[in-house]
XYZ file of C-alpha atoms in Angstrom:
760
model
C 5.924 154.199 -31.614
C 9.419 152.957 -32.351
C 8.866 154.002 -35.932
C 12.485 154.857 -36.773
C 13.710 151.515 -35.514
C 10.788 149.780 -37.158
C 11.461 151.364 -40.531
C 15.184 150.612 -40.449
C 14.520 147.010 -39.531
C 11.806 146.859 -42.179
C 14.112 147.911 -44.996
C 16.786 145.414 -44.013
C 14.420 142.507 -43.570
C 12.426 143.141 -46.724
C 15.573 143.390 -48.845
C 16.861 140.116 -47.454
C 13.569 138.293 -47.786
C 12.892 139.558 -51.292
C 16.129 137.852 -52.278
C 14.844 134.560 -50.935
C 11.305 134.388 -52.294
C 9.645 135.269 -55.578
C 6.522 137.341 -54.956
C 3.701 136.900 -57.455
C 1.359 139.854 -57.478
C -1.835 138.067 -58.420
C -1.857 134.318 -58.010
C -4.888 132.696 -56.487
C -6.202 129.160 -56.595
C -6.552 127.956 -60.163
C -8.013 124.492 -59.618
C -11.323 123.986 -61.284
C -13.104 122.067 -58.534
C -15.755 123.888 -56.547
C -14.683 124.349 -52.973
C -16.900 122.965 -50.221
C -16.562 126.176 -48.226
C -19.592 128.244 -47.329
C -18.906 130.730 -50.131
C -17.665 128.192 -52.662
C -14.363 130.081 -52.836
C -10.918 128.913 -51.787
C -10.261 128.844 -48.024
C -8.433 131.802 -46.502
C -4.921 131.695 -45.092
C -4.644 133.530 -41.791
C -1.051 134.263 -40.743
C -1.092 134.019 -36.967
C 1.072 136.923 -35.807
C 2.618 136.818 -39.283
C 5.106 134.022 -39.970
C 5.483 133.480 -36.222
C 6.951 130.019 -36.694
C 10.235 131.716 -37.623
C 10.245 135.334 -36.429
C 8.882 136.783 -33.200
C 5.083 136.847 -33.187
C 3.641 140.187 -34.364
C 7.033 141.494 -35.476
C 7.691 143.281 -38.723
C 9.864 140.366 -39.820
C 7.083 137.858 -39.170
C 4.459 139.898 -41.008
C 6.820 140.613 -43.932
C 7.692 136.952 -44.438
C 4.009 136.034 -44.301
C 3.216 138.491 -47.099
C 6.053 137.134 -49.226
C 5.160 133.456 -48.854
C 1.352 133.565 -48.935
C -1.357 134.275 -51.527
C -2.170 137.913 -52.310
C -5.344 137.778 -50.207
C -3.622 136.494 -47.055
C -5.038 137.742 -43.754
C -2.608 139.091 -41.164
C -3.667 138.270 -37.603
C -3.073 140.707 -34.713
C -3.769 139.849 -31.079
C -4.752 143.202 -29.593
C -3.588 144.241 -26.121
C -4.166 147.623 -24.465
C -1.519 149.753 -22.771
C -2.068 151.810 -19.624
C -2.857 154.852 -21.760
C -5.347 152.956 -23.945
C -3.203 152.343 -27.023
C -3.815 149.114 -28.944
C -0.722 147.040 -29.708
C -0.243 143.808 -31.642
C 1.153 141.335 -29.127
C 0.431 137.608 -28.772
C -0.427 137.498 -25.061
C -1.882 139.451 -22.179
C 1.477 139.053 -20.439
C 4.490 140.637 -22.107
C 7.353 138.662 -20.572
C 7.188 135.528 -22.714
C 7.511 137.301 -26.063
C 9.709 140.297 -25.285
C 12.587 141.518 -23.146
C 10.278 143.518 -20.862
C 11.463 141.574 -17.803
C 15.017 142.753 -18.505
C 14.154 146.350 -19.297
C 11.712 146.743 -16.398
C 12.813 143.979 -14.051
C 10.963 145.395 -11.023
C 7.570 145.893 -12.698
C 6.153 142.395 -12.272
C 2.545 142.268 -11.013
C -0.095 139.664 -10.126
C -3.683 139.865 -11.409
C -6.715 137.644 -11.649
C -7.226 136.556 -15.259
C -10.514 134.705 -15.766
C -10.446 133.915 -12.068
C -6.890 132.577 -12.061
C -4.090 134.369 -10.190
C -1.477 135.198 -12.830
C 1.972 136.720 -12.318
C 3.903 138.578 -14.981
C 4.497 141.848 -16.801
C 1.158 143.109 -18.157
C 0.529 145.643 -20.893
C -1.848 147.587 -18.621
C 1.125 148.575 -16.416
C 3.035 150.334 -19.199
C 2.417 153.346 -21.365
C 2.970 153.194 -25.079
C 6.041 155.358 -24.667
C 7.533 152.991 -22.081
C 6.999 150.014 -24.390
C 9.087 151.822 -26.991
C 12.098 150.531 -25.045
C 10.964 146.905 -25.300
C 11.832 144.568 -28.183
C 10.031 141.441 -29.328
C 11.485 137.954 -28.989
C 10.558 134.437 -30.023
C 8.134 133.165 -27.403
C 8.128 129.480 -28.361
C 11.285 128.076 -26.859
C 11.530 125.106 -29.237
C 11.908 127.593 -32.114
C 15.084 129.414 -32.978
C 15.876 132.620 -31.095
C 18.604 133.608 -33.547
C 16.581 136.534 -34.932
C 15.929 138.181 -31.576
C 18.923 140.455 -32.103
C 17.107 142.337 -34.876
C 15.425 144.550 -32.265
C 11.896 144.269 -33.621
C 9.781 146.887 -31.790
C 6.297 146.353 -30.436
C 3.957 147.929 -32.974
C 0.585 149.552 -32.520
C -2.336 148.302 -34.570
C -2.097 151.483 -36.660
C 1.673 151.067 -37.162
C 1.210 147.462 -38.240
C -1.358 148.373 -40.842
C 0.511 151.445 -42.106
C 3.889 149.714 -42.448
C 2.643 146.386 -43.846
C -0.453 147.454 -45.813
C -1.959 143.968 -45.478
C -4.473 142.721 -48.052
C -6.762 141.787 -45.169
C -6.404 142.427 -41.455
C -7.766 140.444 -38.493
C -7.975 141.725 -34.909
C -8.369 139.150 -32.156
C -9.670 140.480 -28.814
C -8.887 137.803 -26.259
C -9.370 139.523 -22.875
C -11.990 142.265 -23.028
C -13.285 141.387 -19.534
C -9.815 141.780 -18.029
C -9.294 145.214 -19.554
C -12.773 146.307 -18.455
C -11.897 145.357 -14.876
C -8.955 147.762 -15.110
C -10.958 150.638 -16.584
C -9.742 150.205 -20.144
C -12.306 149.923 -22.932
C -11.547 147.508 -25.706
C -14.896 148.413 -27.232
C -13.875 152.044 -27.534
C -10.572 151.099 -29.107
C -12.188 148.759 -31.635
C -14.818 151.293 -32.670
C -12.146 153.967 -32.978
C -9.813 151.908 -35.137
C -12.607 150.742 -37.465
C -13.631 154.380 -38.024
C -10.087 155.278 -39.009
C -10.138 155.788 -42.771
C -6.493 154.779 -42.984
C -7.079 151.324 -41.484
C -9.344 148.589 -42.820
C -10.335 145.833 -40.404
C -11.786 142.781 -42.126
C -12.327 140.488 -39.132
C -12.727 140.932 -35.379
C -12.790 137.830 -33.198
C -13.179 137.167 -29.487
C -13.847 134.220 -27.181
C -16.147 136.435 -25.071
C -19.827 136.432 -25.991
C -20.591 139.686 -24.167
C -17.956 141.642 -26.058
C -19.200 140.547 -29.480
C -22.822 141.146 -28.507
C -21.839 144.611 -27.300
C -20.191 145.683 -30.537
C -22.405 143.751 -32.970
C -24.958 146.572 -33.514
C -22.149 148.855 -34.697
C -21.121 146.398 -37.415
C -24.440 145.242 -38.839
C -23.912 147.293 -42.015
C -20.153 147.108 -41.966
C -17.774 145.082 -44.117
C -16.051 143.989 -40.921
C -16.981 140.422 -39.962
C -17.387 139.357 -36.325
C -16.175 135.880 -35.407
C -16.714 133.963 -32.168
C -13.655 132.057 -31.001
C -14.130 128.729 -29.240
C -11.480 127.735 -26.721
C -11.085 124.289 -25.130
C -14.331 122.371 -24.836
C -14.101 122.306 -21.027
C -13.030 125.947 -20.687
C -15.692 128.314 -19.367
C -16.838 131.332 -21.365
C -16.816 134.189 -18.795
C -19.971 136.085 -19.725
C -22.371 133.114 -20.052
C -20.601 130.861 -17.533
C -21.070 127.987 -19.968
C -18.347 125.735 -21.306
C -17.383 126.214 -24.916
C -18.412 122.609 -25.528
C -21.898 123.500 -24.339
C -22.026 126.647 -26.486
C -21.092 124.568 -29.503
C -24.425 122.793 -29.227
C -26.235 126.082 -29.787
C -24.839 127.302 -33.105
C -28.059 129.192 -33.786
C -27.321 131.421 -30.792
C -23.836 132.206 -32.107
C -25.359 133.300 -35.420
C -27.203 136.150 -33.640
C -23.977 138.112 -33.129
C -21.278 136.512 -35.312
C -20.536 135.924 -38.964
C -18.341 132.898 -38.301
C -16.564 130.801 -35.700
C -12.980 129.829 -34.884
C -12.502 126.339 -33.487
C -9.390 124.358 -32.549
C -8.743 121.794 -35.268
C -9.522 118.967 -32.817
C -13.170 120.106 -32.821
C -13.321 118.998 -36.467
C -10.907 116.064 -36.676
C -10.447 114.698 -33.146
C -7.679 112.268 -32.273
C -7.598 109.431 -29.774
C -5.213 109.171 -26.827
C -2.557 107.697 -29.118
C -2.789 110.607 -31.601
C -4.576 108.721 -34.352
C -7.490 110.339 -36.166
C -11.047 109.615 -35.174
C -13.967 110.167 -37.572
C -14.665 113.827 -38.301
C -17.447 115.635 -36.467
C -20.373 117.313 -38.193
C -19.327 120.750 -36.947
C -18.389 122.280 -40.307
C -21.518 121.021 -42.053
C -23.711 122.119 -39.142
C -22.170 125.589 -39.070
C -22.491 125.978 -42.827
C -26.186 125.092 -42.590
C -26.581 128.033 -40.204
C -24.669 130.328 -42.541
C -21.567 130.492 -40.334
C -18.062 130.317 -41.738
C -15.634 128.023 -39.916
C -12.010 128.918 -39.305
C -9.758 126.210 -37.886
C -6.908 127.130 -35.540
C -3.868 125.536 -33.871
C -1.921 124.709 -37.024
C 1.815 124.471 -36.355
C 4.365 122.694 -38.550
C 6.674 122.134 -35.601
C 4.263 120.555 -33.131
C 3.545 116.814 -33.486
C 0.078 116.096 -34.787
C -1.749 112.899 -35.728
C 0.394 109.983 -36.855
C -2.027 109.624 -39.780
C -0.254 112.568 -41.427
C 3.242 110.993 -41.256
C 4.724 114.305 -40.002
C 3.652 115.959 -43.266
C 1.898 119.295 -42.563
C 0.555 119.590 -46.116
C -1.283 116.305 -45.586
C -2.873 117.736 -42.444
C -4.107 120.893 -44.168
C -5.550 118.840 -47.021
C -7.521 116.804 -44.502
C -9.421 119.986 -43.601
C -10.025 121.341 -47.107
C -10.027 118.381 -49.504
C -11.717 115.401 -47.877
C -14.688 115.068 -50.220
C -17.263 116.052 -47.596
C -16.505 119.581 -46.387
C -13.919 122.319 -46.300
C -13.193 124.826 -43.575
C -13.343 128.444 -44.688
C -9.927 129.386 -43.396
C -6.928 128.092 -41.466
C -4.935 129.979 -38.835
C -1.279 129.035 -38.975
C 2.119 130.042 -37.594
C 3.597 128.801 -40.910
C 1.372 130.360 -43.618
C 3.555 129.094 -46.472
C 2.215 125.579 -45.931
C -1.557 126.173 -46.092
C -0.930 128.530 -49.019
C 0.681 125.707 -50.987
C -1.874 123.157 -49.801
C -4.757 125.294 -51.084
C -3.319 126.487 -54.375
C -0.938 123.716 -55.391
C -2.152 120.428 -53.912
C -5.892 120.510 -53.210
C -8.143 118.533 -55.586
C -5.215 116.994 -57.468
C -6.621 113.494 -57.483
C -4.645 110.261 -57.516
C -4.012 110.382 -61.257
C -2.550 113.871 -61.471
C 0.295 113.971 -63.956
C 3.894 114.646 -62.992
C 4.959 118.234 -63.543
C 8.697 117.679 -63.063
C 11.174 114.902 -63.735
C 12.250 113.989 -60.218
C 13.129 110.366 -59.475
C 11.745 109.134 -56.140
C 13.771 106.321 -54.576
C 12.726 104.710 -51.327
C 14.933 104.421 -48.285
C 14.202 100.919 -46.977
C 10.727 101.193 -48.479
C 8.257 103.530 -46.805
C 10.297 103.251 -43.609
C 8.810 106.452 -42.208
C 5.514 104.628 -41.770
C 6.540 101.001 -41.191
C 9.620 99.022 -40.161
C 12.157 99.316 -42.957
C 12.736 96.578 -45.523
C 9.566 94.715 -44.604
C 6.904 93.588 -47.012
C 4.492 96.243 -45.715
C 7.099 99.004 -46.068
C 7.753 98.056 -49.682
C 4.091 97.597 -50.634
C 3.256 100.969 -49.038
C 6.069 102.654 -50.962
C 4.703 101.236 -54.204
C 1.193 102.358 -53.298
C 2.553 105.815 -52.442
C 3.968 106.249 -55.954
C 7.677 105.520 -55.512
C 9.681 105.029 -58.722
C 12.412 102.765 -57.368
C 12.329 100.549 -54.296
C 15.615 99.730 -52.619
C 17.095 96.651 -51.021
C 20.220 97.009 -48.843
C 21.582 93.500 -49.225
C 22.938 91.657 -46.203
C 24.169 88.074 -45.998
C 22.966 85.430 -43.550
C 25.097 82.698 -42.038
C 23.766 80.209 -44.579
C 24.570 82.499 -47.511
C 21.100 83.862 -48.208
C 21.001 87.472 -49.464
C 18.270 89.413 -47.636
C 17.000 92.990 -47.527
C 17.801 94.749 -44.265
C 18.626 98.364 -43.486
C 21.732 97.466 -41.481
C 24.180 94.599 -41.218
C 23.675 94.958 -37.461
C 20.423 93.244 -36.488
C 20.137 95.330 -33.331
C 19.311 98.386 -35.461
C 16.094 97.008 -36.948
C 14.993 93.908 -35.020
C 14.329 92.598 -31.526
C 17.413 90.381 -31.650
C 18.811 91.891 -28.432
C 15.737 90.569 -26.600
C 15.794 87.186 -28.321
C 17.514 83.856 -27.775
C 20.339 85.193 -29.987
C 21.307 88.008 -27.626
C 24.494 86.163 -26.670
C 25.882 86.531 -30.216
C 27.117 90.080 -29.659
C 30.515 90.732 -31.244
C 32.758 93.659 -32.096
C 34.011 94.130 -35.658
C 35.885 97.426 -36.116
C 36.022 96.979 -39.902
C 32.241 97.263 -40.027
C 31.311 99.631 -37.226
C 32.372 101.047 -33.922
C 30.850 99.314 -30.922
C 29.323 95.891 -30.735
C 26.495 94.299 -32.648
C 24.740 91.118 -33.658
C 25.353 90.729 -37.352
C 23.234 89.126 -40.048
C 25.975 86.638 -40.940
C 25.862 85.333 -37.357
C 22.339 83.947 -37.893
C 20.719 81.758 -40.490
C 17.792 83.037 -42.518
C 15.467 80.750 -40.563
C 16.677 82.405 -37.357
C 16.319 85.947 -38.697
C 12.756 85.223 -39.822
C 11.796 84.641 -36.199
C 12.832 88.174 -35.196
C 10.306 90.987 -34.869
C 10.947 94.087 -36.991
C 11.338 97.477 -35.260
C 10.476 100.780 -36.927
C 13.306 103.302 -37.050
C 12.672 106.629 -35.309
C 15.781 108.702 -36.110
C 14.338 111.783 -34.374
C 13.354 109.982 -31.180
C 15.729 112.154 -29.138
C 13.179 114.925 -29.751
C 10.308 112.645 -28.748
C 9.243 112.291 -32.374
C 8.343 108.640 -32.878
C 7.086 106.987 -36.031
C 3.734 105.222 -36.306
C 3.843 103.473 -32.912
C 0.692 101.478 -33.598
C 2.578 99.642 -36.373
C 6.101 99.802 -34.988
C 6.521 96.013 -35.309
C 4.490 95.408 -38.473
C 5.559 93.337 -41.462
C 8.015 90.593 -42.243
C 11.509 90.630 -43.711
C 12.239 89.483 -47.246
C 14.993 87.675 -49.027
C 16.417 89.428 -52.064
C 14.556 86.945 -54.271
C 11.240 87.715 -52.562
C 11.934 91.443 -52.904
C 12.599 91.077 -56.632
C 9.412 89.070 -57.100
C 7.395 91.808 -55.383
C 9.044 94.481 -57.530
C 8.566 92.531 -60.741
C 4.827 92.298 -60.085
C 4.505 96.073 -59.525
C 3.814 97.608 -62.936
C 4.112 101.163 -61.612
C 7.779 100.782 -60.657
C 10.570 102.055 -62.869
C 13.100 99.785 -61.248
C 14.932 98.486 -58.203
C 18.033 99.681 -56.399
C 20.315 97.061 -54.848
C 22.731 98.444 -52.288
C 25.912 96.553 -51.414
C 28.229 97.523 -48.561
C 31.010 95.756 -46.639
C 31.722 93.539 -49.657
C 35.527 93.128 -49.076
C 34.964 92.031 -45.491
C 32.172 89.629 -46.411
C 34.182 88.099 -49.258
C 37.129 87.493 -46.973
C 34.774 85.780 -44.537
C 33.500 83.463 -47.267
C 30.252 85.284 -48.157
C 30.035 85.790 -51.923
C 27.713 88.784 -51.750
C 28.250 90.065 -55.292
C 27.719 86.606 -56.812
C 24.629 86.109 -54.656
C 23.145 89.369 -55.970
C 23.932 88.500 -59.571
C 22.404 85.049 -59.142
C 19.204 86.403 -57.567
C 18.770 89.017 -60.310
C 19.288 86.413 -63.000
C 16.796 83.977 -61.485
C 14.236 86.772 -61.118
C 14.493 87.509 -64.819
C 16.192 90.878 -64.485
C 18.916 89.872 -66.883
C 16.421 90.193 -69.735
C 13.861 92.507 -68.162
C 13.380 95.759 -70.082
C 10.426 97.393 -68.310
C 12.295 97.832 -65.013
C 15.864 98.974 -64.609
C 18.342 97.631 -62.096
C 20.467 100.077 -60.141
C 23.457 98.793 -58.170
C 24.603 101.181 -55.455
C 27.738 101.053 -53.344
C 30.250 103.317 -51.637
C 32.907 100.870 -52.866
C 34.245 101.522 -56.351
C 35.565 97.960 -56.499
C 32.022 96.611 -56.165
C 30.778 98.792 -58.994
C 33.765 97.874 -61.171
C 32.910 94.203 -60.745
C 29.309 94.773 -61.837
C 30.441 96.946 -64.726
C 32.554 94.102 -66.029
C 29.690 91.600 -65.881
C 26.406 93.519 -66.430
C 24.741 96.496 -68.085
C 23.024 97.630 -64.914
C 22.900 101.295 -63.862
C 25.730 101.826 -61.383
C 25.397 104.368 -58.574
C 28.340 105.561 -56.501
C 27.462 106.545 -52.957
C 29.611 109.239 -51.343
C 29.457 108.258 -47.696
C 30.556 111.571 -46.176
C 29.646 115.239 -46.482
C 31.720 116.926 -49.167
C 32.274 120.546 -50.132
C 33.399 119.792 -53.685
C 35.118 117.254 -55.897
C 38.327 117.358 -57.885
C 37.958 117.110 -61.658
C 40.124 114.012 -61.703
C 37.894 112.458 -59.046
C 34.783 113.065 -61.123
C 36.527 111.523 -64.122
C 37.350 108.472 -62.013
C 33.734 108.086 -60.926
C 32.580 108.226 -64.540
C 34.664 105.115 -65.255
C 32.372 102.923 -63.186
C 29.141 104.854 -62.430
C 26.397 106.804 -64.170
C 24.952 108.371 -61.014
C 26.091 109.586 -57.603
C 24.371 109.672 -54.217
C 25.363 112.537 -51.928
C 24.133 113.928 -48.630
C 21.907 116.974 -48.238
C 24.765 118.805 -46.552
C 26.887 118.288 -49.663
C 24.393 120.457 -51.566
C 23.443 123.034 -48.940
C 25.940 123.114 -46.040
C 24.463 123.921 -42.651
C 25.648 125.587 -39.481
C 23.446 125.028 -36.441
C 20.607 124.016 -38.784
C 20.866 127.161 -40.922
C 21.887 126.863 -44.567
C 24.952 129.002 -45.122
C 25.643 128.534 -48.831
C 25.350 126.238 -51.826
C 28.190 124.081 -53.116
C 28.960 123.451 -56.773
C 28.881 119.680 -56.284
C 25.585 119.107 -58.086
C 26.276 121.270 -61.172
C 29.772 119.798 -61.566
C 28.553 116.209 -61.353
C 25.695 116.917 -63.749
C 28.092 118.637 -66.153
C 29.919 115.313 -66.285
C 26.635 113.588 -67.227
C 26.279 112.008 -63.808
C 22.788 111.939 -62.303
C 22.671 113.213 -58.724
C 20.471 111.674 -56.056
C 20.362 113.130 -52.552
C 19.642 111.401 -49.248
C 17.840 111.203 -46.909
C 14.616 113.204 -47.036
C 12.478 112.762 -43.932
C 9.256 114.453 -42.866
C 10.118 115.162 -39.235
C 10.737 118.898 -38.891
C 13.829 118.328 -36.748
C 15.529 116.690 -39.730
C 15.328 119.905 -41.770
C 17.164 123.225 -41.732
C 15.247 126.206 -40.354
C 15.276 127.610 -43.903
C 12.652 125.055 -44.944
C 10.072 126.279 -42.409
C 9.497 122.837 -40.844
C 7.872 121.698 -44.091
C 9.305 118.727 -46.031
C 7.664 119.962 -49.228
C 9.592 123.244 -49.012
C 12.781 121.240 -48.542
C 12.160 118.954 -51.529
C 11.197 121.919 -53.691
C 14.364 123.814 -52.762
C 16.620 120.863 -53.540
C 14.918 120.279 -56.884
C 14.293 123.801 -58.161
C 17.147 125.447 -56.299
C 19.678 122.625 -56.058
C 18.993 121.024 -59.422
C 19.100 117.438 -58.175
C 17.789 114.515 -60.239
C 16.239 112.464 -57.496
C 15.479 112.076 -53.818
C 16.053 109.118 -51.528
C 13.326 109.244 -48.925
C 11.679 107.249 -46.171
C 8.376 109.056 -46.912
C 7.935 108.574 -50.696
C 4.317 109.728 -50.622
C 5.394 113.294 -49.827
C 7.920 113.426 -52.672
C 5.540 111.844 -55.154
C 2.818 114.359 -54.324
C 5.283 117.241 -54.609
C 6.171 116.541 -58.242
C 2.499 116.509 -59.224
C 1.531 119.873 -57.760
C -0.035 122.334 -60.171
C 2.127 125.275 -59.133
C 5.202 123.807 -60.835
C 3.933 124.356 -64.383
C 3.545 128.136 -64.216
C 6.914 129.133 -65.593
C 7.936 132.546 -64.304
C 4.647 132.802 -62.439
C 5.513 130.263 -59.750
C 4.084 131.709 -56.528
C 6.219 132.621 -53.540
C 5.079 129.600 -51.568
C 6.473 127.301 -54.282
C 9.728 129.164 -54.876
C 12.993 127.632 -53.633
C 14.682 129.213 -50.652
C 17.907 131.056 -51.344
C 20.879 129.554 -49.453
C 21.957 131.827 -46.616
C 18.930 134.127 -46.814
C 17.938 133.466 -43.215
C 21.500 133.112 -41.952
C 22.308 136.672 -43.027
C 19.527 137.968 -40.767
C 21.251 136.639 -37.645
C 22.979 139.474 -35.811
C 26.533 139.069 -34.524
C 25.715 138.238 -30.870
C 23.466 135.391 -32.008
C 25.685 133.909 -34.726
C 26.482 130.241 -34.085
C 30.147 129.168 -34.022
C 31.645 128.804 -37.482
C 32.155 125.242 -38.620
C 34.987 123.873 -40.735
C 34.056 123.468 -44.395
C 33.384 119.992 -45.690
C 36.373 118.351 -47.423
C 36.730 117.850 -51.153
C 36.255 114.386 -52.585
C 39.634 113.181 -53.863
C 40.867 110.327 -56.012
C 42.214 108.644 -52.898
C 38.683 108.566 -51.493
C 37.367 106.804 -54.573
C 40.094 104.491 -55.825
C 40.203 100.991 -54.364
C 41.970 97.723 -55.183
C 39.889 95.003 -56.857
C 37.647 92.911 -54.677
C 39.372 89.949 -53.047
C 38.355 86.415 -54.008
C 35.840 84.579 -51.893
C 37.646 82.925 -49.014
C 36.779 79.736 -47.238
C 34.351 80.280 -44.358
C 36.241 81.609 -41.313
C 35.365 80.804 -37.689
C 32.583 83.074 -36.502
C 34.407 84.337 -33.400
C 37.842 84.431 -31.895
C 38.729 83.199 -28.443
C 37.971 86.621 -26.909
C 34.508 86.776 -28.419
C 35.372 89.307 -31.134
C 34.657 88.299 -34.713
C 37.739 87.741 -36.807
C 38.206 90.216 -39.619
C 41.048 90.892 -42.063
C 42.894 94.179 -42.080
C 43.521 96.388 -45.066
C 46.856 96.161 -46.965
C 48.425 98.859 -44.770
C 47.544 96.957 -41.634
C 44.833 99.425 -40.543
C 41.126 98.656 -40.609
C 39.245 100.693 -43.164
C 36.590 103.023 -41.764
C 33.245 101.430 -42.488
C 30.482 103.260 -44.344
C 28.019 102.414 -41.604
C 30.137 104.205 -39.024
C 30.380 107.288 -41.231
C 26.621 107.303 -41.652
C 26.179 107.245 -37.893
C 28.388 110.315 -37.600
C 26.451 111.991 -40.408
C 23.170 111.424 -38.601
C 24.516 113.066 -35.462
C 25.862 116.006 -37.472
C 22.495 116.641 -39.111
C 20.519 116.454 -35.856
C 19.249 119.821 -34.666
C 20.335 119.291 -31.103
C 21.501 122.851 -30.481
C 18.216 124.537 -31.305
C 15.669 122.080 -29.878
C-alpha cells in the first residue's frame, strides 16, 4: 500500500539521514560490568513508533532515524490497528485523526464508538479499507513537537510493508485494542497468527494490555521464538477481560507468568514521584518480576516531557536511574527518542565516579550549578565543584560600600527578592546598563544585600519548565573574597573565571571595580598561586587591556552578540589582549526557527589564530536546544565538541558536561557509534518541504574592529549622587554623546532570540 510513495520518500530520507549520522554495523555494549537484567545482558532499546520524537509516529522517516541512531539490535515498535478489510497497519492509535490527515481527506467519515466502555468520537481504522488509507498521510501527533516534516507525505504502512522496507533487527507488535476489534467482527488473533507464519516477517515480541488476548494466543507461541509481553496501564485503569485494575493485577505476578514472557510497566511503577515531581524510593517490582522469571520493560520515556526534578532535565540521567542504580536494571526501555537510551546503555552506564576523561573539553560554570540552585550562591558553587566542573565563575558586581561580590546580574531584581523587600523603593533607570528599570547592586551595601533571599533562575519558565522548586531560594551570596577562598580550597578545580562588565560606568560613578578585583585576587594568594589559573573575562577590550598591563592572568574576550564571522584584522586585534574568546551557540551553528541551517567558520578561524573558543550557554531544558539535538543536552554538547571543534562549554548544568567527556564511546576512533556521532548542520532543515519552511532570517553580522576597539578605561571618579531629581540614576554618556548599548541588554535580546517560541 502506498509503496511507490513510500519508496521515493525512503530514498530521500535515508540519503539525508546517512549524511547526518555515522552508522556502525556492529557496536554493542562494551562495558565489563555484569548487567542486573534478567538475562545478564545489556537492556534493549525499543524505538516507540521509530524515532517518533522527531518524525511522525510509525513513519518511514521515524523508523529510519531510529535504525541510524540506535544499537544494531534495536527493536522497532509497531502499534497494530486493523482496517475494515482486516489488514494490519502500524499506527499509534485506534483513532486516525490525531496522527494523520484523515479528517481532511475524509471529512465526513467521523464516527462514535464505545472504547472500553467510553463513548469516543473520531475517525477509526475499522471504517476504512486499506486502499482508502492509501490516500492518507501521517503527521506528527504530539502538538508540542515540530510539524515541519509533515510535508514529506509519509504513507501509512502495513505491518508487512514496515518489515520489508526497514528490515529491522528485531520487531515488536503491540496489540492495544483486541476487544474493540472483536466487537466489530475483526480478528486480531487471526492477523497475528497469520503474520507470524509469514516466512518473510519475523516478530520478536507481541504485547497487549488485555489478558484474554494473550491467553488466547499463548498456546500457539509456546515453542516459538516470539515472546509474549503483558502491558500494564495506569494502576487505577481496569483490565477489560478480568475486570481488575492493573494495580491489582500487579500483585499477582505469578498469574502473569502463566501466559507472558515479560511485562511492560510505566516508569512510575518502578521509580514513583511525589506530587512535586521528586523521586520516591524505588519499588520492588523489577526484583519481584525477575524472581518469577519475567523480563521488565519500562515505558513512557520522552526527552521532551518534564520528568522528576532529580534528573535536572537530563534524560540520560533518567535512563541511568533505571539501568545503573546498583540494585536492579530493567530489561528494556521504550522511548520516542531512542538515541538517548542507546547512549545511556553503551556509553555511560557503569562508568563510576572516577572514570577518566576521554576528551579535552574545559567545563566552565555559569553562575555555579545554577541549573540546580540559585546562581552565585555557596550551594551553587559547591555543587558545581562536586559535579566535576573545571572552572567556577564569579560575575563581579560592586556594592554601595565598594565590596566586590559574585552575582549573576548587576540588577538585583534578576536574582533576589529585592522587589519584595524594604529596598523596593530604590528602583532606578540607567540606560547605559540596561533597558527598563532595576534595583542595582551599587544602590545597596553588602550588609543590605546579605539580607536578600536568592531566587533560582528559570530561563525556560515561559514553557512551564521550572528549575528545582524545592530549593529555589537555597544558599547565600558570597563576596569575591569568599568565592576565592572556596575555590582555593577545592583541589579538583583548574581555576576561576572572574567576569567584569559595566566597568566604564562603574568607574565614572566612583566604583574601582578593576582595582577591587586585583586586590581580592592578591589577598587570596592568586598572585603566586600556580595550581589554579585565573581567567579574567569581559566584553570590554579596555578592561582586558588593563589586566594585561598589570597581570599574567588568562584573558578571555566575550563577544556579546551573535556573529556570522570575524574580519582577520578583528581577530588580530583580539589577540593583542586575549588568549580565548567566548561566543554564543548561534555563532557556531546558526538557527532558524530552532533548526540549525549551517555552520560558520568562526571557531576554526579563531582557533587558527591560537585563540581558545568557549561557547555559552549550555542548558539541559529541551526548549533551549535546536530540534537537531533531539531534546538531549548530551547530543548538543557532543555536536559542538566533535562537530564544532570548540575548546570548552559554559554551562549551568556542569554535571552533564563533565559526564559527557568521560563516556566510553569517545575513545573508539572511527568506530564511534551513530548515537555518539555529531549531527550535521542543516541535515534536518533540508528535510523540510517548501510549504513548511520557516521564514528566512537575516544572517548574523561579522565582528569588526569597531566592535572590539575601545578607548582606555576612565580614571575612578569621586562618588556621584545615587539618583537625580527625577529618580533616575545619573550616568555619563559616551564621547559621542550617545549611551553605549550595555552587554546585559544584548544578552536579554539573545535569550529571546534563542527561545523556541514558534514551535512550542
